[in-house]
Amino acid sequence: MKRLGAILAGGKASRFGSDKAAALLGGRPLIEHVAGGLRPQVDELIICGREWPGTCAIADRPTPGLGPLGGLNAALHHAQQNGFGEVLTAACDVLPVPEFPRKLSGAMALYADQHFLFGAWPAALAKVLDRHLSDQEDLSMRHWITTIEARAITFESAFNNLNTPDDVAKYAALTGMLV
């Protein structure tokens, strides 16, 4: 089964105060660290919700401003239209990217129990998410996960959500990278 990798990057970075995806860690933008962790696991990589040089970018669907579900929805539709069976998602500001098992349980949607933006989503969920986005008031990723009864999977690594420049500095110190 072909896998599409999707970096969810359509947020406003209001807590960060500047372009979070472009923040440097070890001399490279955060989004490049995420791409480096996701790219070996997928057949193609896209970025949802923003432009980024050298990578296919698609707009959130159906409109910007829906949070991660808008990016996931865009990725699911892109996957269906281009012959991908599943989408692996990662946020542009969470490291390290886990290694997803190559064989997942059929049509089951999976997400990392420690960070719900890391997930494996069957492309067949595209129309289900369309309905969810039009029928629900709660457009949180957590509500979507509960609604479709996605299964949590555990990864050995602890994830670091880099929401502020201070978070990046702490992660840099933890990993021995320069900011």
Coordinates of C-alpha atoms in Angstrom, one line a residue:
M1 CA 0.0 0.0 0.0
K2 CA 1.3 3.4 -0.9
R3 CA 1.8 5.9 1.9
L4 CA 1.4 9.6 1.8
G5 CA 3.2 11.7 4.4
A6 CA 1.5 14.9 5.4
I7 CA 3.1 17.6 7.6
L8 CA 0.3 19.6 9.3
A9 CA 1.5 23.2 9.2
G10 CA -1.5 25.5 8.8
G11 CA -1.5 26.9 12.4
K12 CA -1.0 30.6 13.3
A13 CA 1.9 30.0 15.7
S14 CA 0.4 32.6 18.0
R15 CA 2.2 31.2 21.1
F16 CA 5.5 31.1 19.2
G17 CA 5.4 34.8 18.1
S18 CA 7.0 34.1 14.7
D19 CA 7.0 31.5 12.0
K20 CA 7.4 28.3 14.0
A21 CA 8.0 26.0 11.1
A22 CA 11.0 28.2 10.1
A23 CA 12.5 28.3 13.6
L24 CA 16.1 27.0 13.5
L25 CA 17.2 24.0 15.4
G26 CA 20.7 22.8 14.8
G27 CA 20.9 25.2 11.8
R28 CA 17.8 23.7 10.1
P29 CA 14.1 24.8 10.2
L30 CA 11.9 22.7 12.5
I31 CA 9.8 21.7 9.5
E32 CA 12.9 20.2 7.8
H33 CA 13.6 18.1 10.9
V34 CA 10.0 16.7 10.8
A35 CA 10.3 16.1 7.0
G36 CA 13.5 14.3 7.6
G37 CA 11.8 11.9 10.1
L38 CA 8.7 11.3 7.9
R39 CA 10.2 11.1 4.4
P40 CA 11.9 7.7 4.8
Q41 CA 8.5 6.2 5.8
V42 CA 6.4 7.4 2.9
D43 CA 6.2 7.3 -0.9
E44 CA 5.5 11.0 -1.2
L45 CA 5.6 13.9 1.3
I46 CA 3.3 17.0 1.2
I47 CA 2.8 20.0 3.5
C48 CA -0.7 21.0 4.4
G49 CA -1.7 24.5 5.1
R50 CA 1.3 26.5 3.9
E51 CA 3.9 26.7 1.2
W52 CA 7.4 25.4 1.8
P53 CA 10.3 25.4 -0.8
G54 CA 11.0 22.1 -2.4
T55 CA 7.9 20.3 -1.1
C56 CA 4.4 19.9 -2.6
A57 CA 2.0 22.1 -0.6
I58 CA -1.7 21.8 -0.5
A59 CA -4.3 24.1 1.1
D60 CA -6.3 22.9 4.1
R61 CA -9.7 21.6 3.2
P62 CA -12.5 22.8 3.0
T63 CA -11.1 26.1 4.2
P64 CA -8.1 27.4 6.2
G65 CA -8.6 28.0 9.9
L66 CA -10.0 24.6 10.8
G67 CA -6.9 23.5 12.7
P68 CA -5.3 20.1 12.1
L69 CA -8.5 18.5 10.8
G70 CA -8.4 20.9 7.8
G71 CA -4.9 19.7 7.0
L72 CA -5.8 16.0 7.5
N73 CA -8.9 16.4 5.3
A74 CA -6.8 17.9 2.5
A75 CA -4.2 15.1 2.8
L76 CA -6.9 12.4 2.8
H77 CA -8.4 13.8 -0.4
H78 CA -5.0 14.2 -2.0
A79 CA -4.2 10.6 -1.1
Q80 CA -7.5 9.3 -2.6
Q81 CA -7.0 11.3 -5.8
N82 CA -3.4 10.0 -6.2
G83 CA -3.6 6.3 -5.4
F84 CA -2.4 6.3 -1.8
G85 CA -4.0 3.9 0.7
E86 CA -3.1 5.7 3.8
V87 CA -1.8 9.0 5.2
L88 CA 0.9 9.4 7.9
T89 CA 0.6 12.7 9.7
A90 CA 3.0 14.7 11.7
A91 CA 2.9 18.3 13.1
C92 CA 5.5 20.8 12.0
D93 CA 6.5 21.4 15.6
V94 CA 6.8 18.1 17.3
L95 CA 9.9 16.0 17.5
P96 CA 11.1 13.4 17.2
V97 CA 9.0 11.8 14.4
P98 CA 8.2 8.3 15.5
E99 CA 8.8 5.3 13.2
F100 CA 5.4 4.0 12.2
P101 CA 5.0 0.2 11.8
R102 CA 5.0 -0.7 8.1
K103 CA 2.0 -3.0 8.6
L104 CA -0.9 -1.4 10.3
S105 CA -4.2 -3.0 11.1
G106 CA -6.1 -2.8 7.9
A107 CA -8.6 0.1 7.8
M108 CA -8.0 1.0 11.5
A109 CA -7.0 4.6 12.1
L110 CA -4.2 4.9 14.5
Y111 CA -2.7 7.8 16.5
A112 CA 0.2 8.2 18.9
D113 CA -1.1 8.1 22.4
Q114 CA 1.4 10.7 23.5
H115 CA 0.7 13.2 20.6
F116 CA -2.5 12.9 18.6
L117 CA -1.2 14.7 15.5
F118 CA 1.1 11.7 14.7
G119 CA -1.3 9.3 13.0
A120 CA -1.9 6.7 10.3
W121 CA -5.2 7.4 8.6
P122 CA -6.8 5.3 5.8
A123 CA -7.5 7.4 2.7
A124 CA -11.0 6.0 2.7
L125 CA -11.8 8.3 5.6
A126 CA -11.9 11.4 3.3
K127 CA -15.7 11.5 2.9
V128 CA -16.2 10.6 6.5
L129 CA -14.1 13.6 7.6
D130 CA -16.0 15.8 5.1
R131 CA -19.3 14.9 6.8
H132 CA -17.7 15.3 10.3
L133 CA -16.5 18.8 9.4
S134 CA -19.9 19.8 8.1
D135 CA -21.9 18.2 10.9
Q136 CA -19.9 18.9 14.1
E137 CA -19.4 22.0 16.2
D138 CA -16.4 20.4 18.0
L139 CA -13.6 20.4 15.3
S140 CA -10.8 19.2 17.6
M141 CA -8.6 16.4 16.6
R142 CA -9.4 14.7 19.9
H143 CA -13.2 14.7 19.1
W144 CA -12.5 13.3 15.6
I145 CA -10.3 10.5 17.1
T146 CA -13.2 9.6 19.5
T147 CA -15.8 9.8 16.8
I148 CA -14.1 7.3 14.5
E149 CA -12.8 5.2 17.4
A150 CA -9.2 5.5 16.3
R151 CA -6.8 3.3 18.2
A152 CA -4.0 4.7 20.2
I153 CA -0.5 3.2 19.7
T154 CA 2.4 3.6 22.0
F155 CA 5.9 4.7 20.8
E156 CA 9.0 4.4 22.9
S157 CA 10.2 7.9 22.4
A158 CA 8.7 10.9 24.2
F159 CA 7.5 13.7 22.0
N160 CA 8.5 17.3 22.4
N161 CA 5.9 19.9 21.3
L162 CA 7.9 23.0 20.5
N163 CA 5.3 25.7 20.9
T164 CA 7.5 28.5 22.0
P165 CA 11.1 29.7 21.3
D166 CA 11.9 28.6 24.9
D167 CA 10.6 25.0 24.1
V168 CA 13.0 25.0 21.1
A169 CA 15.9 26.1 23.3
K170 CA 15.1 23.4 25.9
Y171 CA 14.9 20.7 23.2
A172 CA 18.2 21.9 21.6
A173 CA 19.9 21.6 25.0
L174 CA 18.3 18.2 25.6
T175 CA 19.5 16.9 22.2
G176 CA 22.8 18.8 22.0
M177 CA 21.8 20.8 19.0
L178 CA 22.3 24.5 18.6
V179 CA 19.4 26.8 18.2

